[in-house]
Amino acid sequence: MHDPRSLIIRALLLDGAGQLLILGFILWVPPLIGWSIGGSNLEGQGSWLLFSLLLYPFLGWLFGSYTVLRWRRLTLPVLFQRLGITAVVSVMVVAVVRWLINPDDSVWLVYRSVQLFWMLALTGWALLVRLALRRGLLLPESPRLLLLAQQNEIPTVLAAWQRVPHRQRLSPVDALRLRGRLERPEQPLLVAVSSEMRRDSSHCSLLESLEMRDPRVVRSVSVLRLFEQQQERLPPVFMGDISFTYEDLPWASTFSVQAQLKRLADLVVAALLLLITAPFMAAAALLIWIEDRGPVFYAQQRSGWLGRPFTVLKLRTMTVQPADAPAEWTQVGDQRITAVGAVLRRVRLDELPQLLSVLTGEMSLIGPRPERPELEQQLEQSIPHYRKRHWMRPGLSGWAQVCAPYASSIEDSDLKLSYDLYYLRHFSTWLDLVILFRTIKTVLKAGGR
């Protein structure tokens, strides 16, 4: 399975190339045949050209025309729908901006005929690009994923694998069948070998044979490494006792440049967000008070750095609970959520007061979400390696939040922990930016819960 982000980047670049080709066609072909669709030069069109070139990929990202590249199966109706919505909204946005700014008639890029031709041609191009990328025409062939494991291990591995939808199939294979495939490989193979299989001395020759194969055709990895590469998570059940220690983490160094940049970004961005969103928080606070005359804010104890408790402040989205009410998971359709609270949760506006905790250093913008101490006691007993998530400051958003559904059970928390552990192991400024943009997308689409 190809890296989903590399597929998206290729699609973005190819979409950009398509826009430039279409622009060239509009500039040069119609005059040759005596058909005027726009103009013959770009003088005075620079800002509108940049706006048009950036608008389409932004809306494509927002409406999911790039997300389909991550799916295991590419359904044509959904692809047509998402490309169509992107094109229609692009034309509408240009029309609205044109009406607001009212540019001179010489700005032909915003003509309706130009925009319609541009979007129709670009939609066709984008469709071909996505089909080609998914069928491997523009990429090397994706390897077949095989699992070499003992019979008692297979159900556990497959159950963990199937927790993440829209991924490549993982096929169990026994030693005899694998030897046959190695003799006649019909496509590249990526073989995940379980820990028990590696310890079985009767399979030493097979494992040695795997290691001696051309790695461009056949590669073998551990089960944990398979999840790390293909699903970008580290399921704790496969980590064993010493998968990594604090010293192995990217920011463990005292003078880590990326860690210092992260803290600086936390301070600058949190301060700016508080200034920009203050009017929205004030309006939300007023609506909360009007709805039931209850308190506007909700303070709660959470576990932070190394499990130390701290207080988070949120806009209240639930009915006022008794002080001695036990901690409960938030469920789909939870009756405790108020009407105003449901809206605030969808756009994540209720989380904004936590920016104060970012400024004080108790939280970061990006990191594992802080959990309630009373729930963590149960989670630590049920899920191995759970306390490792405390090796970093908790965050407003995180890799688990943008990759996994809302946690409402121990099983959901186990899934989210697998993403938190991946983030700890692979922390970087680039990954923080990926999380930030995916969080922005969730907010713009009101996809919170």
Short mmCIF file of C-alpha atoms in Angstrom, two decimals:
data_model
loop_
_atom_site.label_atom_id
_atom_site.label_comp_id
_atom_site.label_asym_id
_atom_site.label_seq_id
_atom_site.Cartn_x
_atom_site.Cartn_y
_atom_site.Cartn_z
CA MET A 1 0.00 0.00 0.00
CA HIS A 2 1.44 3.34 -0.99
CA ASP A 3 1.81 6.09 1.60
CA PRO A 4 -1.54 7.95 1.56
CA ARG A 5 0.14 11.33 1.93
CA SER A 6 2.42 10.67 -1.06
CA LEU A 7 -0.69 9.85 -3.12
CA ILE A 8 -2.32 13.10 -2.02
CA ILE A 9 0.79 15.15 -2.80
CA ARG A 10 1.05 13.58 -6.26
CA ALA A 11 -2.64 14.30 -6.87
CA LEU A 12 -2.15 17.92 -5.76
CA LEU A 13 0.82 18.39 -8.09
CA LEU A 14 -0.98 16.76 -10.99
CA ASP A 15 -4.09 18.86 -10.39
CA GLY A 16 -1.89 21.95 -10.46
CA ALA A 17 -0.29 20.80 -13.71
CA GLY A 18 -3.77 20.24 -15.12
CA GLN A 19 -4.84 23.78 -14.22
CA LEU A 20 -1.79 25.20 -15.98
CA LEU A 21 -2.45 23.08 -19.08
CA ILE A 22 -6.06 24.24 -19.18
CA LEU A 23 -4.95 27.85 -18.75
CA GLY A 24 -2.52 27.43 -21.65
CA PHE A 25 -5.30 25.98 -23.78
CA ILE A 26 -7.56 28.96 -22.98
CA LEU A 27 -4.77 31.40 -23.84
CA TRP A 28 -3.48 29.91 -27.08
CA VAL A 29 -5.85 27.46 -28.74
CA PRO A 30 -9.09 29.49 -29.16
CA PRO A 31 -7.37 32.40 -30.98
CA LEU A 32 -5.91 29.93 -33.50
CA ILE A 33 -9.38 28.75 -34.49
CA GLY A 34 -11.10 32.13 -34.18
CA TRP A 35 -12.96 31.23 -30.97
CA SER A 36 -12.58 33.65 -28.07
CA ILE A 37 -13.29 32.18 -24.65
CA GLY A 38 -11.29 34.59 -22.51
CA GLY A 39 -8.21 36.61 -23.38
CA SER A 40 -4.82 36.21 -24.99
CA ASN A 41 -2.65 37.48 -22.12
CA LEU A 42 -2.54 37.52 -18.32
CA GLU A 43 -1.78 41.20 -17.81
CA GLY A 44 -3.55 42.41 -14.68
CA GLN A 45 -4.81 38.88 -13.87
CA GLY A 46 -2.08 37.81 -11.42
CA SER A 47 -4.02 37.93 -8.15
CA TRP A 48 -7.09 36.29 -9.70
CA LEU A 49 -4.95 33.59 -11.26
CA LEU A 50 -3.32 32.77 -7.91
CA PHE A 51 -6.74 32.77 -6.23
CA SER A 52 -8.16 30.35 -8.83
CA LEU A 53 -5.14 28.06 -8.71
CA LEU A 54 -5.31 27.77 -4.89
CA LEU A 55 -9.10 27.65 -4.56
CA TYR A 56 -9.62 24.32 -6.32
CA PRO A 57 -7.11 22.24 -4.27
CA PHE A 58 -8.37 23.86 -1.05
CA LEU A 59 -11.99 22.96 -1.78
CA GLY A 60 -10.94 19.54 -3.06
CA TRP A 61 -9.20 18.95 0.27
CA LEU A 62 -12.23 20.24 2.19
CA PHE A 63 -14.80 18.16 0.29
CA GLY A 64 -12.71 14.99 0.21
CA SER A 65 -11.69 14.62 -3.43
CA TYR A 66 -8.19 13.75 -2.16
CA THR A 67 -9.41 11.64 0.76
CA VAL A 68 -10.74 9.00 -1.65
CA LEU A 69 -7.13 8.12 -2.51
CA ARG A 70 -6.79 6.64 1.00
CA TRP A 71 -9.74 4.29 0.56
CA ARG A 72 -9.28 0.61 0.01
CA ARG A 73 -11.97 0.62 -2.70
CA LEU A 74 -12.53 3.63 -4.93
CA THR A 75 -16.28 3.92 -5.59
CA LEU A 76 -16.97 5.89 -8.77
CA PRO A 77 -20.30 7.42 -7.64
CA VAL A 78 -18.64 8.94 -4.55
CA LEU A 79 -15.69 10.14 -6.64
CA PHE A 80 -18.02 11.80 -9.17
CA GLN A 81 -19.98 13.38 -6.34
CA ARG A 82 -16.94 14.85 -4.58
CA LEU A 83 -15.34 16.16 -7.76
CA GLY A 84 -18.69 17.63 -8.83
CA ILE A 85 -19.23 19.38 -5.50
CA THR A 86 -15.70 20.77 -5.62
CA ALA A 87 -16.24 22.16 -9.14
CA VAL A 88 -19.67 23.67 -8.40
CA VAL A 89 -18.56 25.32 -5.16
CA SER A 90 -15.40 26.65 -6.89
CA VAL A 91 -17.52 28.39 -9.54
CA MET A 92 -19.87 29.75 -6.86
CA VAL A 93 -17.02 31.09 -4.71
CA VAL A 94 -15.42 32.87 -7.70
CA ALA A 95 -18.81 34.35 -8.60
CA VAL A 96 -19.36 35.64 -5.05
CA VAL A 97 -15.84 37.09 -4.77
CA ARG A 98 -16.26 38.71 -8.19
CA TRP A 99 -19.54 40.27 -7.07
CA LEU A 100 -17.96 41.56 -3.85
CA ILE A 101 -14.83 43.01 -5.46
CA ASN A 102 -16.36 43.96 -8.84
CA PRO A 103 -13.13 43.84 -10.90
CA ASP A 104 -12.64 45.65 -14.18
CA ASP A 105 -14.07 44.01 -17.33
CA SER A 106 -10.51 43.38 -18.50
CA VAL A 107 -10.17 40.66 -15.83
CA TRP A 108 -11.40 37.84 -18.06
CA LEU A 109 -10.38 34.98 -15.76
CA VAL A 110 -13.58 35.51 -13.73
CA TYR A 111 -15.90 35.40 -16.74
CA ARG A 112 -18.59 32.80 -16.24
CA SER A 113 -17.75 31.08 -19.55
CA VAL A 114 -14.06 30.85 -18.58
CA GLN A 115 -14.82 29.44 -15.13
CA LEU A 116 -17.31 26.88 -16.47
CA PHE A 117 -14.88 25.68 -19.14
CA TRP A 118 -12.03 25.63 -16.61
CA MET A 119 -14.00 23.57 -14.07
CA LEU A 120 -15.43 21.12 -16.60
CA ALA A 121 -11.99 20.44 -18.06
CA LEU A 122 -10.36 20.30 -14.61
CA THR A 123 -12.99 17.87 -13.28
CA GLY A 124 -12.28 15.52 -16.18
CA TRP A 125 -8.54 15.83 -15.61
CA ALA A 126 -8.88 15.27 -11.83
CA LEU A 127 -11.00 12.17 -12.46
CA LEU A 128 -8.34 10.67 -14.75
CA VAL A 129 -5.59 11.52 -12.25
CA ARG A 130 -7.34 9.76 -9.37
CA LEU A 131 -8.18 6.69 -11.41
CA ALA A 132 -4.62 6.48 -12.68
CA LEU A 133 -3.12 6.84 -9.19
CA ARG A 134 -5.41 4.20 -7.71
CA ARG A 135 -4.70 1.75 -10.53
CA GLY A 136 -0.95 2.19 -10.17
CA LEU A 137 -0.43 3.70 -13.62
CA LEU A 138 1.59 6.58 -12.19
CA LEU A 139 3.17 4.65 -9.31
CA PRO A 140 5.22 1.50 -8.81
CA GLU A 141 3.16 -1.61 -8.10
CA SER A 142 1.89 -1.89 -4.53
CA PRO A 143 3.13 -5.00 -2.65
CA ARG A 144 0.84 -7.83 -1.57
CA LEU A 145 0.61 -7.98 2.24
CA LEU A 146 1.07 -11.43 3.80
CA LEU A 147 1.02 -12.55 7.42
CA LEU A 148 3.25 -15.43 8.53
CA ALA A 149 2.15 -16.32 12.05
CA GLN A 150 1.20 -19.19 14.31
CA GLN A 151 -2.48 -20.17 14.26
CA ASN A 152 -3.10 -18.75 17.74
CA GLU A 153 -1.69 -15.35 16.69
CA ILE A 154 -3.63 -14.85 13.44
CA PRO A 155 -7.03 -13.85 14.94
CA THR A 156 -5.42 -11.18 17.13
CA VAL A 157 -3.44 -9.65 14.27
CA LEU A 158 -6.38 -9.67 11.83
CA ALA A 159 -8.76 -8.21 14.42
CA ALA A 160 -6.33 -5.32 15.01
CA TRP A 161 -5.79 -4.87 11.26
CA GLN A 162 -9.50 -4.65 10.51
CA ARG A 163 -10.08 -1.93 13.10
CA VAL A 164 -8.91 0.62 10.51
CA PRO A 165 -11.15 0.70 7.42
CA HIS A 166 -10.20 1.38 3.81
CA ARG A 167 -6.81 -0.30 4.02
CA GLN A 168 -5.15 -3.00 1.95
CA ARG A 169 -6.06 -6.60 2.74
CA LEU A 170 -3.71 -8.63 4.96
CA SER A 171 -3.70 -12.32 3.98
CA PRO A 172 -2.49 -15.08 6.36
CA VAL A 173 -0.15 -17.58 4.75
CA ASP A 174 1.49 -20.75 6.07
CA ALA A 175 5.14 -21.66 5.57
CA LEU A 176 4.48 -24.05 2.67
CA ARG A 177 2.39 -21.60 0.67
CA LEU A 178 4.88 -18.82 1.32
CA ARG A 179 7.73 -20.94 -0.09
CA GLY A 180 5.66 -21.43 -3.24
CA ARG A 181 5.03 -17.69 -3.58
CA LEU A 182 8.71 -16.95 -3.13
CA GLU A 183 9.57 -19.29 -5.98
CA ARG A 184 7.16 -17.53 -8.35
CA PRO A 185 6.43 -14.01 -7.07
CA GLU A 186 3.64 -12.59 -9.26
CA GLN A 187 3.93 -9.16 -7.58
CA PRO A 188 6.06 -7.53 -4.85
CA LEU A 189 5.49 -9.07 -1.42
CA LEU A 190 5.61 -7.57 2.06
CA VAL A 191 5.63 -10.38 4.63
CA ALA A 192 4.84 -9.63 8.28
CA VAL A 193 6.46 -12.28 10.49
CA SER A 194 5.10 -12.72 14.01
CA SER A 195 7.31 -12.92 17.11
CA GLU A 196 6.39 -16.56 17.82
CA MET A 197 7.18 -17.55 14.24
CA ARG A 198 10.62 -15.91 14.52
CA ARG A 199 11.32 -17.87 17.70
CA ASP A 200 10.32 -21.17 16.08
CA SER A 201 13.62 -22.83 15.08
CA SER A 202 11.87 -25.04 12.48
CA HIS A 203 11.33 -21.96 10.29
CA CYS A 204 14.89 -20.63 10.39
CA SER A 205 15.65 -21.57 6.79
CA LEU A 206 12.47 -19.88 5.53
CA LEU A 207 13.23 -16.70 7.44
CA GLU A 208 16.80 -16.70 6.15
CA SER A 209 15.43 -17.12 2.63
CA LEU A 210 13.18 -14.09 3.15
CA GLU A 211 16.13 -11.99 4.30
CA MET A 212 18.18 -12.95 1.23
CA ARG A 213 15.56 -11.94 -1.33
CA ASP A 214 15.77 -8.79 -3.41
CA PRO A 215 14.15 -6.19 -1.09
CA ARG A 216 12.61 -4.48 -4.11
CA VAL A 217 10.54 -7.64 -4.67
CA VAL A 218 10.23 -9.33 -1.26
CA ARG A 219 10.57 -7.71 2.16
CA SER A 220 9.93 -9.08 5.64
CA VAL A 221 9.02 -6.97 8.66
CA SER A 222 7.72 -7.53 12.17
CA VAL A 223 3.97 -7.32 12.81
CA LEU A 224 4.45 -4.08 14.73
CA ARG A 225 6.48 -2.60 11.87
CA LEU A 226 3.71 -3.55 9.43
CA PHE A 227 1.17 -1.53 11.43
CA GLU A 228 3.65 1.31 11.74
CA GLN A 229 4.24 1.50 7.99
CA GLN A 230 0.78 0.75 6.66
CA GLN A 231 -1.60 2.15 9.28
CA GLU A 232 0.62 4.75 10.96
CA ARG A 233 -0.10 3.45 14.45
CA LEU A 234 1.53 1.18 17.06
CA PRO A 235 -0.99 -1.24 18.61
CA PRO A 236 0.15 -1.75 22.23
CA VAL A 237 -0.70 -5.47 22.13
CA PHE A 238 2.21 -6.04 19.70
CA MET A 239 4.76 -3.80 21.38
CA GLY A 240 6.12 -6.28 23.91
CA ASP A 241 8.04 -4.99 26.90
CA ILE A 242 10.77 -2.79 25.39
CA SER A 243 9.56 -1.41 22.03
CA PHE A 244 10.96 2.03 22.82
CA THR A 245 12.04 4.06 25.82
CA TYR A 246 11.88 7.78 26.53
CA GLU A 247 15.46 8.21 25.25
CA ASP A 248 14.36 6.91 21.84
CA LEU A 249 11.83 9.71 21.35
CA PRO A 250 12.61 12.56 18.90
CA TRP A 251 12.34 15.34 21.52
CA ALA A 252 14.18 13.58 24.37
CA SER A 253 17.34 15.62 23.75
CA THR A 254 17.70 18.59 26.11
CA PHE A 255 18.45 20.90 23.19
CA SER A 256 15.94 19.49 20.70
CA VAL A 257 15.34 22.22 18.09
CA GLN A 258 11.96 20.75 17.10
CA ALA A 259 10.81 20.72 20.74
CA GLN A 260 11.79 24.39 21.13
CA LEU A 261 10.00 25.30 17.89
CA LYS A 262 6.92 23.44 19.11
CA ARG A 263 6.80 25.44 22.32
CA LEU A 264 7.33 28.73 20.47
CA ALA A 265 4.54 27.84 18.03
CA ASP A 266 2.28 26.97 20.97
CA LEU A 267 2.76 30.41 22.51
CA VAL A 268 2.35 32.41 19.30
CA VAL A 269 -0.56 30.48 17.80
CA ALA A 270 -2.45 30.14 21.10
CA ALA A 271 -2.21 33.88 21.74
CA LEU A 272 -3.39 34.71 18.22
CA LEU A 273 -6.26 32.21 18.40
CA LEU A 274 -7.44 33.65 21.71
CA LEU A 275 -7.53 37.14 20.22
CA ILE A 276 -9.28 36.05 17.02
CA THR A 277 -11.85 33.76 18.64
CA ALA A 278 -12.66 35.88 21.71
CA PRO A 279 -15.85 37.32 20.10
CA PHE A 280 -17.05 33.83 19.13
CA MET A 281 -16.40 32.51 22.64
CA ALA A 282 -18.29 35.47 24.12
CA ALA A 283 -21.27 34.78 21.82
CA ALA A 284 -21.16 31.06 22.67
CA ALA A 285 -21.02 31.85 26.40
CA LEU A 286 -24.11 34.04 26.08
CA LEU A 287 -26.03 31.30 24.25
CA ILE A 288 -25.05 28.73 26.91
CA TRP A 289 -26.34 31.01 29.66
CA ILE A 290 -29.57 31.82 27.81
CA GLU A 291 -30.36 28.13 27.21
CA ASP A 292 -30.52 26.98 30.84
CA ARG A 293 -29.12 29.83 32.97
CA GLY A 294 -26.36 27.49 34.11
CA PRO A 295 -22.61 28.13 34.41
CA VAL A 296 -20.86 29.01 31.16
CA PHE A 297 -17.58 27.24 31.80
CA TYR A 298 -16.83 23.70 32.86
CA ALA A 299 -13.70 22.88 34.84
CA GLN A 300 -12.41 19.34 35.01
CA GLN A 301 -9.35 17.51 36.29
CA ARG A 302 -7.21 15.89 33.60
CA SER A 303 -3.89 14.03 33.57
CA GLY A 304 -0.98 15.93 32.04
CA TRP A 305 2.79 15.61 31.74
CA LEU A 306 3.90 12.40 33.54
CA GLY A 307 0.32 11.93 34.75
CA ARG A 308 0.31 15.05 36.92
CA PRO A 309 -3.25 16.38 37.32
CA PHE A 310 -4.20 19.83 36.08
CA THR A 311 -7.46 21.67 35.48
CA VAL A 312 -8.85 22.19 31.97
CA LEU A 313 -11.43 24.84 31.22
CA LYS A 314 -14.07 24.27 28.53
CA LEU A 315 -17.30 25.91 27.44
CA ARG A 316 -20.07 23.82 29.00
CA THR A 317 -21.84 21.61 26.44
CA MET A 318 -23.78 19.31 28.79
CA THR A 319 -26.49 19.77 31.38
CA VAL A 320 -25.20 20.58 34.85
CA GLN A 321 -24.27 17.32 36.57
CA PRO A 322 -24.27 16.61 40.34
CA ALA A 323 -20.88 17.08 41.97
CA ASP A 324 -20.72 13.40 42.92
CA ALA A 325 -21.73 12.09 39.45
CA PRO A 326 -19.43 9.25 38.32
CA ALA A 327 -17.21 9.70 35.27
CA GLU A 328 -18.88 8.34 32.12
CA TRP A 329 -17.89 7.96 28.47
CA THR A 330 -19.67 10.33 26.10
CA GLN A 331 -21.82 8.22 23.76
CA VAL A 332 -23.36 8.94 20.35
CA GLY A 333 -26.61 10.84 20.96
CA ASP A 334 -25.73 11.42 24.62
CA GLN A 335 -28.81 12.96 26.27
CA ARG A 336 -26.65 15.09 28.55
CA ILE A 337 -25.50 17.26 25.61
CA THR A 338 -27.49 20.48 25.30
CA ALA A 339 -28.75 21.95 22.01
CA VAL A 340 -26.15 24.73 22.07
CA GLY A 341 -23.52 22.25 23.24
CA ALA A 342 -24.12 19.98 20.25
CA VAL A 343 -23.28 22.84 17.88
CA LEU A 344 -20.23 23.89 19.88
CA ARG A 345 -18.89 20.33 19.94
CA ARG A 346 -19.29 19.91 16.18
CA VAL A 347 -17.12 22.96 15.43
CA ARG A 348 -14.83 22.32 18.45
CA LEU A 349 -15.55 25.82 19.82
CA ASP A 350 -15.99 24.39 23.32
CA GLU A 351 -12.28 23.47 23.38
CA LEU A 352 -10.98 27.02 22.86
CA PRO A 353 -10.67 28.02 26.57
CA GLN A 354 -8.00 25.32 26.82
CA LEU A 355 -5.73 27.72 24.93
CA LEU A 356 -5.10 29.26 28.35
CA SER A 357 -3.56 25.94 29.44
CA VAL A 358 -1.38 26.03 26.32
CA LEU A 359 -0.05 29.46 27.31
CA THR A 360 0.73 28.26 30.84
CA GLY A 361 2.60 25.22 29.50
CA GLU A 362 0.24 22.60 30.92
CA MET A 363 -0.88 21.67 27.39
CA SER A 364 0.33 21.93 23.81
CA LEU A 365 -1.61 22.61 20.62
CA ILE A 366 -0.75 19.13 19.34
CA GLY A 367 -0.35 16.06 21.53
CA PRO A 368 -2.26 13.18 23.14
CA ARG A 369 -5.64 14.35 24.46
CA PRO A 370 -5.69 14.54 28.28
CA GLU A 371 -7.94 12.00 29.98
CA ARG A 372 -9.74 12.09 33.33
CA PRO A 373 -7.64 10.50 36.12
CA GLU A 374 -10.57 8.37 37.36
CA LEU A 375 -10.93 6.78 33.90
CA GLU A 376 -7.18 6.39 33.45
CA GLN A 377 -6.89 4.04 36.41
CA GLN A 378 -9.06 1.54 34.57
CA LEU A 379 -7.33 2.18 31.22
CA GLU A 380 -3.85 1.64 32.67
CA GLN A 381 -4.93 -1.74 34.07
CA SER A 382 -6.54 -2.82 30.79
CA ILE A 383 -4.17 -1.45 28.11
CA PRO A 384 -0.40 -2.09 28.09
CA HIS A 385 1.95 0.88 27.61
CA TYR A 386 -0.84 3.35 28.40
CA ARG A 387 1.34 5.52 30.62
CA LYS A 388 3.75 6.21 27.76
CA ARG A 389 1.28 8.79 26.42
CA HIS A 390 2.22 10.95 29.45
CA TRP A 391 5.74 11.39 28.08
CA MET A 392 4.51 14.44 26.19
CA ARG A 393 2.33 17.39 27.12
CA PRO A 394 -1.33 16.71 26.27
CA GLY A 395 -2.74 18.61 23.31
CA LEU A 396 -5.87 20.33 22.05
CA SER A 397 -5.73 18.01 19.05
CA GLY A 398 -3.59 15.02 18.20
CA TRP A 399 -2.86 12.20 15.79
CA ALA A 400 -5.45 10.01 17.52
CA GLN A 401 -8.11 12.73 17.24
CA VAL A 402 -7.73 13.13 13.47
CA CYS A 403 -7.34 9.40 12.72
CA ALA A 404 -9.69 7.56 15.09
CA PRO A 405 -13.33 7.96 16.14
CA TYR A 406 -14.39 9.46 19.45
CA ALA A 407 -13.43 7.18 22.35
CA SER A 408 -16.45 5.79 24.19
CA SER A 409 -15.03 2.50 25.52
CA ILE A 410 -11.82 0.75 26.55
CA GLU A 411 -11.54 -0.73 23.04
CA ASP A 412 -11.78 2.76 21.50
CA SER A 413 -9.15 4.02 23.94
CA ASP A 414 -6.87 1.16 22.91
CA LEU A 415 -7.21 2.22 19.27
CA LYS A 416 -6.54 5.86 20.09
CA LEU A 417 -3.51 4.89 22.18
CA SER A 418 -2.03 3.12 19.16
CA TYR A 419 -2.08 6.46 17.30
CA ASP A 420 -0.74 8.36 20.33
CA LEU A 421 2.20 5.94 20.56
CA TYR A 422 2.91 6.42 16.85
CA TYR A 423 2.90 10.19 17.37
CA LEU A 424 5.33 9.89 20.27
CA ARG A 425 7.66 7.74 18.18
CA HIS A 426 7.45 9.89 15.04
CA PHE A 427 6.96 13.39 16.41
CA SER A 428 8.11 16.06 13.96
CA THR A 429 7.16 19.56 12.87
CA TRP A 430 5.86 18.07 9.62
CA LEU A 431 3.54 15.65 11.44
CA ASP A 432 2.28 18.50 13.64
CA LEU A 433 1.41 20.47 10.49
CA VAL A 434 -0.45 17.46 9.06
CA ILE A 435 -2.47 17.18 12.29
CA LEU A 436 -3.13 20.93 12.32
CA PHE A 437 -4.51 20.97 8.77
CA ARG A 438 -6.65 17.89 9.38
CA THR A 439 -8.03 19.53 12.54
CA ILE A 440 -8.86 22.69 10.58
CA LYS A 441 -10.69 20.51 8.07
CA THR A 442 -12.74 18.91 10.86
CA VAL A 443 -13.67 22.37 12.19
CA LEU A 444 -14.63 23.72 8.75
CA LYS A 445 -16.78 20.68 8.05
CA ALA A 446 -18.31 20.75 11.59
CA GLY A 447 -17.15 17.17 12.01
CA GLY A 448 -16.52 17.20 15.75
CA ARG A 449 -18.55 15.27 18.30
#
